[in-house]
Amino acid sequence: MTSSDRPKPANFIEEIVEEHLRTGKYGGRVHTRFPPEPNGYLHIGHAKAICIDFGIAAKYGGCCNLRFDDTNPVREEQEYIDSIREDIRWLGFEWGDREYYASDYYEQLYDWAVMLIRKGKAYVDDLSAEQIREHRGTLRSPGKESPYRNRSVEENLDLFERMRRGEFPDGSKVLRAKIDMAAGNINLRDPVMYRILRATHHRTGDAWCIYPTYDWAHGQSDSIETITHSLCSLEFEDHRPLYDWFLNELGVHHPQQIEFARLNLSYTVLSKRKLLKLVEEGHISGWDDPRMPTLAAMRRRGYTPEAIRNFCDGIGVAKADSVIDVAKLEHHVREDLNRRAPRVMAVLRPLKVVIDNYPEGKTEELDAVNNPEDPGSGTRKVPFSRVLYIEEDDFREEPPIKYFRLAPGREVRLRYAYFVKCIGVTKDDAGRITELRCTYDPATRGGDAPDGRRVKATLHWVSAPHAVSAAVRLYDRLFTKPDPDEVEDEGKDFRANLDPHSLEVLTGCRCEPGLNGAQPGGHYQFERLGYFCADVDCRPGKLVFNRTVSLRDTWAKIERRHVQHDAGA
Ligand code: ATP
Ligand code: MG
């Protein structure tokens, strides 16, 4: 692609990349990577990083590697690697045969560490982790040099080799870069490069008992893979001088690290440590519980990859952290599902209706539109009969003002069917309504009155003898506060803000018969109720649906208000 037929740079990262393409810094190449640590499932924040990493490579005709940053054997597992692969593919990105592991580079990293020791730029330190922390100093005060800092090159080479051979106990020694204990940037105060740790690694097994730190492994892995642009989130900005120092000292290929703002979402935690806590303590059913912000959970809930990608595009790429309203994500989900989800009728809390003047035993097949947004999707037949279910909520014995749905003596439309009028209510001994008695007007078939008479409400319904049963899970936000980390009492944490009512399971739902064919992952709009997705456990005769999102779009309303406001101003 030439620069003239390319769209304008969409953000500051693309501006930097284009500058490099102009100056030929990397020979016109663009090569990025997405570097997850396999210690948890990917979440919506990672989706942002994935869209940026893979998106920029694609835009400039380059490629993007998947690299597992597996330098901490204690917290990493194969299950996470498998889920990460699945989730990236599901989002719509491909890395081909470019799947790499930092652990593949352990030998090279070791050799490079020896090289730095030879240059007098790294040393073995016997201070404990605690002492190293104390020696590090603070933002205001310089650090203190370790008494082992001036060991000879020979002694360091010998000790480092014996560290690798396993001659010393865990935690008794580390290898540190020899930079500057008075550096303003604390990351440059002789950072640790290797620690001794006897733990079985999920890929290298027990071959190693020393493991590289993130800082030592990351930039060098980028370099080995000849990455050009190492895109990461803002918390690594202070690590960039160290990233550059290592590569300069080694004199090897030197990618450009560029930082962007992390995604933060209201009502959501996006730290793997906290998400793991929710899983381990059983606050939710697992990493893919549809209330989680993981991609696996969003998939199960019915979010689509297109909606997530549109959301990531929509929020853009900024240099400063901010919190995005979770309603914005839900808005993109609705927009996408509105286009693709077939409409069906399902009654979540059924109230029985008997049409007194409809012949017993008769069934009519009425035409219903599958998706008004997609004329190509056609119509289907839904059965109508004498006994129906409507939503409990769609009837009030004593309707308040502005309640236009069904009430005694009132007429409403049943979607795609007839006008019906409530003429009576049957109650049990406890005074609870058990069924409504109605009449229908045969002249209104299809939902219109030839005499032009109007009704103020249209209700969804299902025919009782034809309906199929389903369990429906209604999900709400997992946390009660926009900032889940905001707690009143000291000693409490985000778990104090979990909403105990974030899941409601309805078991007696009744659906139109066609839903018996719902396949796991299938999307539907239940008319008037919201978007729902057939759960992974959904099968004929045992239907289970997850509510993806309700129909009410608070974000669109906010947007509209802004537009009106802007227009009025
Ligand atoms: P933790 O939750 O422990 O902070 P992490 O989010 O850093 O872990 P990694 O697996 O190291 O998890 O992340 C892989 C990549 O995803 C990194 O490049 C990181 O910058 C990016 N990333 C992680 N969280 C977000 C987020 N909320 N927004 C944007 N990018 C993110
Ligand atoms: Mg990380």
Coordinates of C-alpha atoms and ligand atoms in Angstrom, one line a residue:
M1 CA 0.0 0.0 0.0
T2 CA 1.3 3.5 -0.8
S3 CA 0.9 6.3 1.6
S4 CA -1.4 8.2 -0.8
D5 CA -4.2 5.6 -0.8
R6 CA -4.1 5.0 3.0
P7 CA -6.6 6.6 5.3
K8 CA -5.3 9.4 7.6
P9 CA -3.6 8.2 10.8
A10 CA -6.4 7.6 13.3
N11 CA -4.4 8.2 16.5
F12 CA -1.0 9.1 17.8
I13 CA 0.4 5.6 17.5
E14 CA -0.4 5.6 13.8
E15 CA 1.3 9.0 13.5
I16 CA 4.5 7.6 14.9
V17 CA 4.3 4.5 12.7
E18 CA 3.8 6.6 9.6
E19 CA 6.7 8.8 10.6
H20 CA 8.9 5.7 10.8
L21 CA 7.6 4.6 7.4
R22 CA 8.5 8.0 6.0
T23 CA 12.0 8.0 7.4
G24 CA 12.5 4.3 6.7
K25 CA 13.5 3.6 10.3
Y26 CA 12.6 -0.1 10.1
G27 CA 13.0 -0.5 6.4
G28 CA 9.3 0.2 5.9
R29 CA 8.3 -2.8 8.0
V30 CA 5.5 -2.8 10.6
H31 CA 5.6 -5.8 13.0
T32 CA 3.8 -5.8 16.3
R33 CA 3.0 -8.4 18.9
F34 CA 0.4 -9.2 21.5
P35 CA 2.1 -10.4 24.6
P36 CA -0.3 -11.9 27.2
E37 CA 0.9 -13.6 30.3
P38 CA -0.9 -16.9 30.5
N39 CA -2.1 -16.4 34.1
G40 CA -5.8 -15.7 33.4
Y41 CA -8.4 -15.3 30.8
L42 CA -8.4 -12.4 28.4
H43 CA -10.8 -9.5 29.3
I44 CA -12.3 -6.6 27.4
G45 CA -9.1 -4.5 28.2
H46 CA -7.0 -7.1 26.4
A47 CA -9.5 -6.8 23.5
K48 CA -8.5 -3.2 23.2
A49 CA -4.8 -4.1 23.1
I50 CA -5.5 -6.9 20.6
C51 CA -7.4 -4.5 18.3
I52 CA -4.6 -2.0 18.4
D53 CA -1.7 -4.6 18.0
F54 CA -3.4 -6.6 15.2
G55 CA -5.2 -3.6 13.8
I56 CA -2.1 -1.5 13.2
A57 CA -0.2 -4.4 11.7
A58 CA -3.1 -5.1 9.3
K59 CA -3.5 -1.4 8.4
Y60 CA 0.2 -1.1 7.3
G61 CA 0.5 -4.4 5.6
G62 CA 2.6 -5.9 8.5
C63 CA 2.0 -8.8 10.8
C64 CA 1.4 -9.3 14.5
N65 CA 2.8 -12.1 16.6
L66 CA 1.1 -13.9 19.5
R67 CA 3.7 -14.2 22.2
F68 CA 3.0 -15.8 25.6
D69 CA 4.9 -13.9 28.2
D70 CA 5.5 -17.0 30.3
T71 CA 8.2 -16.0 32.7
N72 CA 6.4 -16.8 36.0
P73 CA 6.0 -20.6 36.3
V74 CA 4.0 -20.3 39.5
R75 CA 0.9 -18.7 38.1
E76 CA 0.8 -19.9 34.5
E77 CA -1.2 -22.8 33.1
Q78 CA -2.1 -24.5 29.8
E79 CA -5.8 -23.8 30.4
Y80 CA -5.0 -20.1 30.0
I81 CA -3.0 -20.6 26.9
D82 CA -5.8 -22.5 25.3
S83 CA -8.4 -19.9 26.2
I84 CA -6.2 -17.0 25.0
R85 CA -5.8 -18.6 21.6
E86 CA -9.6 -19.3 21.3
D87 CA -10.5 -15.8 22.4
I88 CA -8.2 -14.0 20.0
R89 CA -9.5 -16.1 17.1
W90 CA -13.1 -15.5 18.2
L91 CA -12.4 -11.8 18.2
G92 CA -11.4 -12.2 14.5
F93 CA -7.6 -12.1 14.5
E94 CA -5.1 -14.6 13.2
W95 CA -1.4 -14.9 13.9
G96 CA -0.7 -17.8 11.5
D97 CA 2.4 -19.7 12.5
R98 CA 3.7 -16.7 14.5
E99 CA 3.0 -18.2 18.0
Y100 CA 5.9 -17.7 20.3
Y101 CA 6.8 -18.1 23.9
A102 CA 9.2 -16.1 26.0
S103 CA 10.3 -19.4 27.5
D104 CA 11.6 -20.4 24.0
Y105 CA 14.2 -17.6 24.5
Y106 CA 15.5 -18.7 27.9
E107 CA 18.8 -19.9 26.5
Q108 CA 19.4 -16.7 24.4
L109 CA 18.4 -14.6 27.4
Y110 CA 20.9 -16.4 29.5
D111 CA 23.7 -15.9 27.0
W112 CA 22.8 -12.2 26.8
A113 CA 22.9 -12.0 30.6
V114 CA 26.4 -13.5 30.5
M115 CA 27.3 -10.9 27.9
L116 CA 26.2 -8.1 30.2
I117 CA 28.2 -9.6 33.1
R118 CA 31.3 -9.7 30.9
K119 CA 30.7 -6.0 30.1
G120 CA 30.5 -5.2 33.8
K121 CA 26.9 -4.3 33.4
A122 CA 25.3 -7.0 35.6
Y123 CA 26.2 -8.6 38.9
V124 CA 25.1 -11.3 41.3
D125 CA 23.6 -9.9 44.5
D126 CA 23.2 -11.8 47.8
L127 CA 20.8 -9.3 49.4
S128 CA 17.4 -10.7 50.3
A129 CA 14.3 -9.4 48.4
E130 CA 13.5 -7.5 51.6
Q131 CA 16.9 -5.8 51.7
I132 CA 16.8 -5.0 48.0
R133 CA 13.5 -3.2 48.6
E134 CA 15.0 -1.2 51.4
H135 CA 18.1 -0.3 49.4
R136 CA 16.0 0.8 46.5
G137 CA 15.2 4.2 48.0
T138 CA 12.1 6.3 47.2
L139 CA 10.9 8.8 44.6
R140 CA 12.5 11.5 46.8
S141 CA 15.6 9.8 48.1
P142 CA 18.3 7.9 46.1
G143 CA 18.9 4.2 46.6
K144 CA 21.9 2.6 48.3
E145 CA 24.4 0.4 46.5
S146 CA 24.5 -3.2 47.5
P147 CA 27.8 -4.4 49.2
Y148 CA 28.0 -7.1 46.4
R149 CA 27.8 -4.5 43.6
N150 CA 31.5 -4.5 42.9
R151 CA 32.1 -8.2 42.6
S152 CA 34.6 -9.0 39.8
V153 CA 33.4 -10.2 36.4
E154 CA 35.0 -13.6 37.1
E155 CA 33.2 -14.0 40.4
N156 CA 29.9 -12.9 38.8
L157 CA 30.3 -15.3 35.9
D158 CA 31.0 -18.2 38.3
L159 CA 28.1 -17.4 40.6
F160 CA 25.6 -16.9 37.8
E161 CA 26.5 -20.2 36.3
R162 CA 26.2 -21.9 39.6
M163 CA 22.8 -20.2 40.1
R164 CA 21.7 -21.9 36.9
R165 CA 23.1 -25.2 38.0
G166 CA 21.0 -25.1 41.1
E167 CA 23.7 -24.7 43.7
F168 CA 21.9 -22.1 45.7
P169 CA 18.6 -22.1 47.5
D170 CA 15.5 -20.2 46.2
G171 CA 15.7 -16.5 46.8
S172 CA 19.3 -16.5 48.1
K173 CA 20.7 -14.7 45.1
V174 CA 19.6 -12.6 42.1
L175 CA 21.2 -11.2 39.0
R176 CA 20.9 -7.5 38.7
A177 CA 21.7 -5.0 36.0
K178 CA 24.3 -2.5 37.1
I179 CA 22.9 0.8 36.1
D180 CA 22.5 3.7 38.7
M181 CA 21.2 3.5 42.3
A182 CA 20.6 7.2 42.2
A183 CA 18.6 7.3 39.0
G184 CA 15.5 9.4 39.2
N185 CA 13.6 6.5 37.6
I186 CA 13.4 3.8 40.2
N187 CA 13.3 1.2 37.4
L188 CA 16.9 2.0 36.6
R189 CA 18.1 1.4 40.1
D190 CA 19.8 -1.9 39.4
P191 CA 16.7 -3.9 38.4
V192 CA 16.6 -7.6 39.0
M193 CA 17.1 -9.7 35.9
Y194 CA 17.0 -13.3 37.3
R195 CA 15.7 -14.9 40.4
I196 CA 16.2 -18.4 41.7
L197 CA 12.9 -20.3 41.8
R198 CA 12.4 -24.1 41.9
A199 CA 9.0 -24.4 40.2
T200 CA 8.0 -26.6 37.3
H201 CA 7.3 -24.5 34.2
H202 CA 4.3 -25.5 32.1
R203 CA 6.6 -25.7 29.0
T204 CA 10.2 -26.0 30.1
G205 CA 9.4 -28.4 33.0
D206 CA 12.4 -28.5 35.5
A207 CA 15.1 -27.5 33.0
W208 CA 15.5 -24.1 34.7
C209 CA 15.7 -23.0 38.3
I210 CA 16.4 -19.4 37.5
Y211 CA 13.7 -17.4 35.7
P212 CA 14.0 -14.0 34.0
T213 CA 11.9 -11.1 35.2
Y214 CA 9.4 -9.4 32.9
D215 CA 11.7 -6.4 32.3
W216 CA 14.6 -8.6 31.2
A217 CA 12.5 -10.9 29.1
H218 CA 10.2 -8.6 27.4
G219 CA 12.3 -6.2 25.3
Q220 CA 14.7 -8.9 24.4
S221 CA 11.9 -11.1 23.2
D222 CA 10.6 -8.2 21.1
S223 CA 14.1 -7.9 19.6
I224 CA 14.5 -11.6 18.8
E225 CA 11.2 -11.5 16.9
T226 CA 12.3 -8.3 15.1
I227 CA 9.3 -6.5 16.3
T228 CA 9.2 -2.8 15.1
H229 CA 6.6 -1.3 17.3
S230 CA 6.1 -2.7 20.8
L231 CA 2.7 -1.3 21.8
C232 CA 1.7 -1.6 25.5
S233 CA -0.3 0.1 28.1
L234 CA 0.7 3.2 30.1
E235 CA 2.0 1.5 33.2
F236 CA 5.0 0.5 31.2
E237 CA 6.0 4.1 30.3
D238 CA 8.4 4.2 33.3
H239 CA 9.9 1.0 32.1
R240 CA 10.8 2.3 28.7
P241 CA 14.2 3.7 29.7
L242 CA 15.1 0.3 31.0
Y243 CA 13.7 -1.4 27.9
D244 CA 16.0 0.9 25.9
W245 CA 19.0 0.5 28.2
F246 CA 19.0 -3.3 27.8
L247 CA 18.8 -3.2 24.0
N248 CA 21.4 -0.5 23.7
E249 CA 23.8 -2.4 26.0
L250 CA 23.3 -5.6 23.9
G251 CA 23.5 -3.7 20.6
V252 CA 20.7 -5.7 19.1
H253 CA 17.6 -4.9 17.0
H254 CA 15.8 -2.2 18.9
P255 CA 12.0 -1.9 18.6
Q256 CA 10.2 1.3 19.6
Q257 CA 8.0 0.9 22.7
I258 CA 4.9 3.1 22.6
E259 CA 2.4 3.3 25.4
F260 CA -1.4 3.9 25.3
A261 CA -4.0 4.3 27.9
R262 CA -5.5 1.2 29.5
L263 CA -9.2 0.6 29.1
N264 CA -11.1 1.1 32.3
L265 CA -14.8 0.4 32.4
S266 CA -17.4 1.6 34.9
Y267 CA -19.0 -1.1 37.1
T268 CA -16.2 -3.5 36.1
V269 CA -12.8 -4.7 37.4
L270 CA -10.2 -5.4 34.8
S271 CA -7.3 -6.8 36.9
K272 CA -6.6 -10.5 36.4
R273 CA -5.6 -10.7 40.1
K274 CA -9.1 -9.5 41.1
L275 CA -10.9 -11.6 38.5
L276 CA -9.0 -14.7 39.7
K277 CA -10.2 -13.9 43.3
L278 CA -13.8 -13.9 42.1
V279 CA -13.3 -17.2 40.4
E280 CA -11.4 -18.9 43.3
E281 CA -13.8 -17.7 45.9
G282 CA -16.8 -18.7 43.9
H283 CA -18.5 -15.3 43.7
I284 CA -19.4 -16.3 40.1
S285 CA -19.5 -19.6 38.4
G286 CA -16.1 -19.3 36.6
W287 CA -14.1 -17.3 34.2
D288 CA -16.9 -17.6 31.6
D289 CA -19.7 -16.6 34.0
P290 CA -21.6 -14.2 31.8
R291 CA -21.2 -11.4 34.4
M292 CA -17.5 -11.4 34.0
P293 CA -15.6 -8.9 31.8
T294 CA -13.7 -11.8 30.1
L295 CA -14.1 -12.5 26.4
A296 CA -15.1 -16.0 27.2
A297 CA -17.9 -14.7 29.4
M298 CA -19.0 -12.1 26.9
R299 CA -19.2 -14.8 24.2
R300 CA -21.3 -16.9 26.4
R301 CA -23.5 -14.0 27.2
G302 CA -24.1 -13.3 23.6
Y303 CA -21.8 -10.3 22.9
T304 CA -20.5 -10.5 19.3
P305 CA -16.9 -10.0 18.2
E306 CA -18.1 -7.3 15.8
A307 CA -19.7 -5.4 18.7
I308 CA -16.5 -5.6 20.7
R309 CA -14.4 -4.5 17.8
N310 CA -16.7 -1.6 17.1
F311 CA -16.5 -0.6 20.7
C312 CA -12.7 -0.7 20.7
D313 CA -12.7 1.4 17.5
G314 CA -15.2 3.8 19.0
I315 CA -13.2 4.5 22.2
G316 CA -10.1 5.3 20.2
V317 CA -6.5 5.3 21.4
A318 CA -5.5 7.9 23.9
K319 CA -2.4 8.8 25.9
A320 CA -4.2 9.5 29.2
D321 CA -6.2 7.1 31.4
S322 CA -10.0 7.5 31.6
V323 CA -13.0 5.5 32.6
I324 CA -15.4 4.5 29.8
D325 CA -19.1 4.1 30.6
V326 CA -20.0 0.4 30.3
A327 CA -23.3 1.6 28.7
K328 CA -21.2 2.4 25.6
L329 CA -20.2 -1.2 25.3
E330 CA -23.8 -2.3 25.7
H331 CA -24.8 0.2 23.1
H332 CA -22.5 -1.4 20.5
V333 CA -23.8 -4.8 21.5
R334 CA -27.4 -3.7 20.8
E335 CA -26.5 -2.0 17.5
D336 CA -24.9 -5.2 16.2
L337 CA -27.6 -7.6 17.5
N338 CA -30.3 -5.3 16.2
R339 CA -29.0 -6.1 12.7
R340 CA -28.5 -9.8 13.1
A341 CA -30.8 -11.2 15.8
P342 CA -34.1 -12.8 14.7
R343 CA -37.2 -11.6 16.6
V344 CA -39.1 -14.2 18.6
M345 CA -41.8 -14.2 21.2
A346 CA -41.1 -15.5 24.7
V347 CA -42.9 -14.9 27.9
L348 CA -40.6 -14.8 30.9
R349 CA -43.2 -14.6 33.7
P350 CA -46.4 -16.2 32.2
L351 CA -49.9 -15.2 33.0
K352 CA -52.6 -17.4 31.4
V353 CA -55.2 -15.8 29.1
V354 CA -58.3 -17.6 27.9
I355 CA -60.0 -16.2 24.8
D356 CA -63.7 -17.0 25.6
N357 CA -65.0 -16.6 22.1
Y358 CA -62.2 -18.4 20.3
P359 CA -63.2 -22.0 19.3
E360 CA -61.7 -24.7 21.4
G361 CA -59.2 -27.0 19.7
K362 CA -58.7 -24.5 16.8
T363 CA -55.1 -23.4 15.9
E364 CA -54.2 -20.7 13.4
E365 CA -50.7 -20.1 11.9
L366 CA -50.1 -16.4 11.8
D367 CA -47.3 -14.6 10.0
A368 CA -44.6 -12.9 12.0
V369 CA -41.7 -10.8 10.8
N370 CA -38.3 -12.3 11.5
N371 CA -36.3 -9.1 11.5
P372 CA -37.6 -5.7 10.4
E373 CA -34.0 -4.5 10.1
D374 CA -33.3 -7.3 7.6
P375 CA -36.1 -7.7 5.0
G376 CA -34.2 -10.7 3.5
S377 CA -34.9 -12.7 6.7
G378 CA -38.5 -13.1 5.8
T379 CA -41.4 -14.3 8.0
R380 CA -42.4 -17.3 10.0
K381 CA -45.6 -18.9 11.3
V382 CA -46.5 -18.7 14.9
P383 CA -49.4 -20.7 16.3
F384 CA -52.4 -18.9 17.9
S385 CA -55.1 -20.7 20.0
R386 CA -57.7 -20.3 22.7
V387 CA -55.3 -20.3 25.6
L388 CA -52.3 -18.1 25.6
Y389 CA -49.6 -16.7 27.9
I390 CA -48.8 -13.0 28.2
E391 CA -46.3 -11.3 30.5
E392 CA -47.5 -11.0 34.1
D393 CA -46.3 -7.4 34.0
D394 CA -48.6 -6.6 31.0
F395 CA -51.7 -6.8 33.1
R396 CA -52.9 -4.6 36.0
E397 CA -56.2 -5.0 37.8
E398 CA -56.0 -1.4 38.8
P399 CA -53.8 0.3 36.2
P400 CA -52.0 3.4 37.4
I401 CA -52.1 6.5 35.1
K402 CA -50.0 6.2 32.0
Y403 CA -50.2 2.4 32.2
F404 CA -51.6 1.5 28.7
R405 CA -51.3 -2.3 28.7
L406 CA -54.0 -4.7 29.5
A407 CA -56.5 -4.0 32.3
P408 CA -60.2 -5.0 33.0
G409 CA -62.4 -3.7 30.2
R410 CA -59.5 -2.6 28.1
E411 CA -58.5 -3.6 24.6
V412 CA -54.9 -4.2 23.4
R413 CA -53.2 -5.7 20.4
L414 CA -51.5 -9.1 20.5
R415 CA -48.6 -8.8 18.1
Y416 CA -49.2 -10.3 14.7
A417 CA -52.6 -11.7 16.0
Y418 CA -55.7 -9.9 17.1
F419 CA -57.1 -7.2 19.3
V420 CA -58.2 -8.7 22.6
K421 CA -60.3 -7.3 25.5
C422 CA -60.1 -8.3 29.1
I423 CA -63.6 -9.2 30.4
G424 CA -62.7 -10.9 33.7
V425 CA -60.1 -12.1 36.1
T426 CA -59.9 -15.5 37.9
K427 CA -58.2 -15.7 41.3
D428 CA -57.2 -18.5 43.6
D429 CA -58.1 -18.7 47.3
A430 CA -55.2 -16.5 48.3
G431 CA -56.5 -13.8 46.0
R432 CA -53.8 -14.2 43.4
I433 CA -54.7 -13.8 39.7
T434 CA -54.5 -17.2 38.0
E435 CA -55.9 -16.3 34.6
L436 CA -57.5 -13.6 32.6
R437 CA -60.7 -14.0 30.6
C438 CA -60.7 -12.2 27.3
T439 CA -62.5 -11.9 24.0
Y440 CA -61.0 -11.3 20.6
D441 CA -62.2 -9.5 17.6
P442 CA -61.9 -11.8 14.5
A443 CA -62.0 -8.8 12.2
T444 CA -58.6 -7.6 13.5
R445 CA -56.5 -10.6 12.3
G446 CA -52.9 -9.6 11.7
G447 CA -53.2 -6.8 14.2
D448 CA -55.2 -4.1 12.5
A449 CA -58.8 -3.0 13.0
P450 CA -60.7 -2.4 9.7
D451 CA -62.8 0.3 11.4
G452 CA -59.7 2.2 12.2
R453 CA -60.1 1.9 16.0
R454 CA -56.9 2.2 17.9
V455 CA -55.3 0.6 20.9
K456 CA -52.5 2.0 23.0
A457 CA -50.4 -1.2 23.6
T458 CA -49.1 -4.1 21.6
L459 CA -48.2 -7.2 23.7
H460 CA -46.1 -10.3 22.9
W461 CA -47.7 -13.6 23.7
V462 CA -47.3 -17.4 23.1
S463 CA -49.9 -20.1 22.5
A464 CA -50.1 -22.2 25.7
P465 CA -50.5 -25.7 24.1
H466 CA -47.7 -25.0 21.6
A467 CA -45.2 -23.2 23.9
V468 CA -41.9 -24.7 24.8
S469 CA -40.4 -24.2 28.3
A470 CA -37.1 -22.5 29.0
A471 CA -34.9 -21.3 31.8
V472 CA -33.8 -17.8 31.4
R473 CA -30.9 -16.1 33.2
L474 CA -31.2 -12.4 33.7
Y475 CA -27.8 -10.8 34.4
D476 CA -27.2 -7.4 35.9
R477 CA -24.0 -5.6 36.6
L478 CA -21.8 -7.5 38.9
F479 CA -21.0 -4.5 41.0
T480 CA -23.2 -1.9 42.6
K481 CA -20.8 1.0 42.2
P482 CA -19.4 2.7 39.0
D483 CA -16.0 2.3 40.7
P484 CA -16.0 -1.1 42.3
D485 CA -12.8 -0.2 44.2
E486 CA -14.5 2.6 46.1
V487 CA -15.2 1.3 49.6
E488 CA -16.2 3.1 52.8
D489 CA -14.5 0.9 55.3
E490 CA -10.8 0.4 55.4
G491 CA -10.0 -3.3 55.2
K492 CA -12.8 -3.9 52.7
D493 CA -12.1 -4.2 49.0
F494 CA -14.0 -4.4 45.7
R495 CA -15.7 -7.6 46.9
A496 CA -17.8 -5.5 49.3
N497 CA -19.4 -3.9 46.2
L498 CA -20.6 -7.2 44.6
D499 CA -24.3 -7.0 43.8
P500 CA -26.0 -10.0 45.4
H501 CA -28.8 -9.7 42.9
S502 CA -26.7 -9.7 39.7
L503 CA -28.2 -13.0 38.6
E504 CA -31.9 -13.9 38.5
V505 CA -32.9 -17.3 37.1
L506 CA -36.4 -17.8 35.8
T507 CA -37.3 -21.4 35.2
G508 CA -41.0 -21.2 34.0
C509 CA -40.6 -19.2 30.8
R510 CA -42.7 -20.1 27.8
C511 CA -41.4 -19.6 24.2
E512 CA -42.8 -19.9 20.7
P513 CA -42.2 -23.4 19.5
G514 CA -39.5 -22.5 16.9
L515 CA -37.1 -21.8 19.8
N516 CA -36.8 -25.5 20.5
G517 CA -34.3 -25.6 17.6
A518 CA -32.1 -23.0 19.3
Q519 CA -28.4 -23.8 18.9
P520 CA -25.9 -22.9 21.7
G521 CA -24.6 -19.4 20.9
G522 CA -27.7 -18.5 18.8
H523 CA -28.8 -14.8 19.1
Y524 CA -32.4 -13.7 19.5
Q525 CA -34.4 -10.7 20.2
F526 CA -37.2 -11.6 22.6
E527 CA -39.7 -9.0 21.5
R528 CA -40.1 -6.2 23.9
L529 CA -37.7 -7.8 26.4
G530 CA -34.1 -7.7 25.1
Y531 CA -31.5 -9.7 23.3
F532 CA -30.9 -13.3 24.5
C533 CA -28.4 -15.9 23.6
A534 CA -28.8 -19.7 23.8
D535 CA -26.4 -20.9 26.5
V536 CA -23.7 -23.5 25.9
D537 CA -25.8 -25.9 27.9
C538 CA -29.0 -25.2 25.8
R539 CA -30.5 -28.2 24.0
P540 CA -34.0 -29.2 22.7
G541 CA -36.3 -29.9 25.5
K542 CA -33.9 -28.2 27.9
L543 CA -33.7 -24.7 26.7
V544 CA -31.5 -22.2 28.5
F545 CA -31.1 -18.6 27.5
N546 CA -28.9 -15.8 28.8
R547 CA -30.0 -12.3 28.6
T548 CA -27.3 -10.5 26.6
V549 CA -28.6 -7.0 27.1
S550 CA -32.0 -5.3 27.6
L551 CA -33.5 -3.2 24.9
R552 CA -33.2 0.1 26.7
D553 CA -30.2 2.0 25.4
T554 CA -29.1 4.5 28.0
W555 CA -26.0 5.4 26.0
A556 CA -28.0 6.3 22.8
K557 CA -30.2 8.5 25.0
I558 CA -27.2 10.3 26.3
E559 CA -25.8 10.7 22.8
R560 CA -29.2 12.0 21.6
R561 CA -29.3 14.5 24.4
H562 CA -25.9 15.7 23.5
V563 CA -26.8 16.0 19.9
Q564 CA -30.0 18.0 20.7
H565 CA -28.1 20.1 23.2
D566 CA -25.4 20.8 20.6
A567 CA -28.0 21.6 18.0
G568 CA -29.9 23.9 20.3
A569 CA -26.8 25.7 21.5
Ligands
ATP1 P1 -2.8 -7.6 35.2 O1 -4.2 -7.7 35.2 O2 -2.1 -8.5 36.1 O3 -2.3 -6.1 35.2 P2 -2.1 -7.5 32.5 O4 -3.4 -6.8 32.2 O5 -0.9 -6.7 32.4 O6 -2.3 -8.2 33.8 P3 -1.0 -9.1 30.4 O7 -1.4 -10.5 30.0 O8 0.3 -8.8 30.8 O9 -2.0 -8.8 31.5 O10 -1.5 -8.2 29.2 C1 -1.2 -8.4 27.9 C2 -1.3 -7.1 27.1 O11 -2.6 -6.5 27.3 C3 -0.3 -6.1 27.6 O12 0.4 -5.5 26.5 C4 -1.1 -5.0 28.3 O13 -0.6 -3.8 28.2 C5 -2.5 -5.2 27.6 N1 -3.6 -4.8 28.5 C6 -3.9 -5.4 29.7 N2 -4.9 -4.8 30.3 C7 -5.3 -3.8 29.5 C8 -6.4 -2.8 29.6 N3 -7.2 -2.8 30.6 N4 -6.5 -2.0 28.5 C9 -5.6 -2.0 27.5 N5 -4.6 -2.9 27.4 C10 -4.5 -3.8 28.4
MG2 MG 1.1 -7.5 32.5

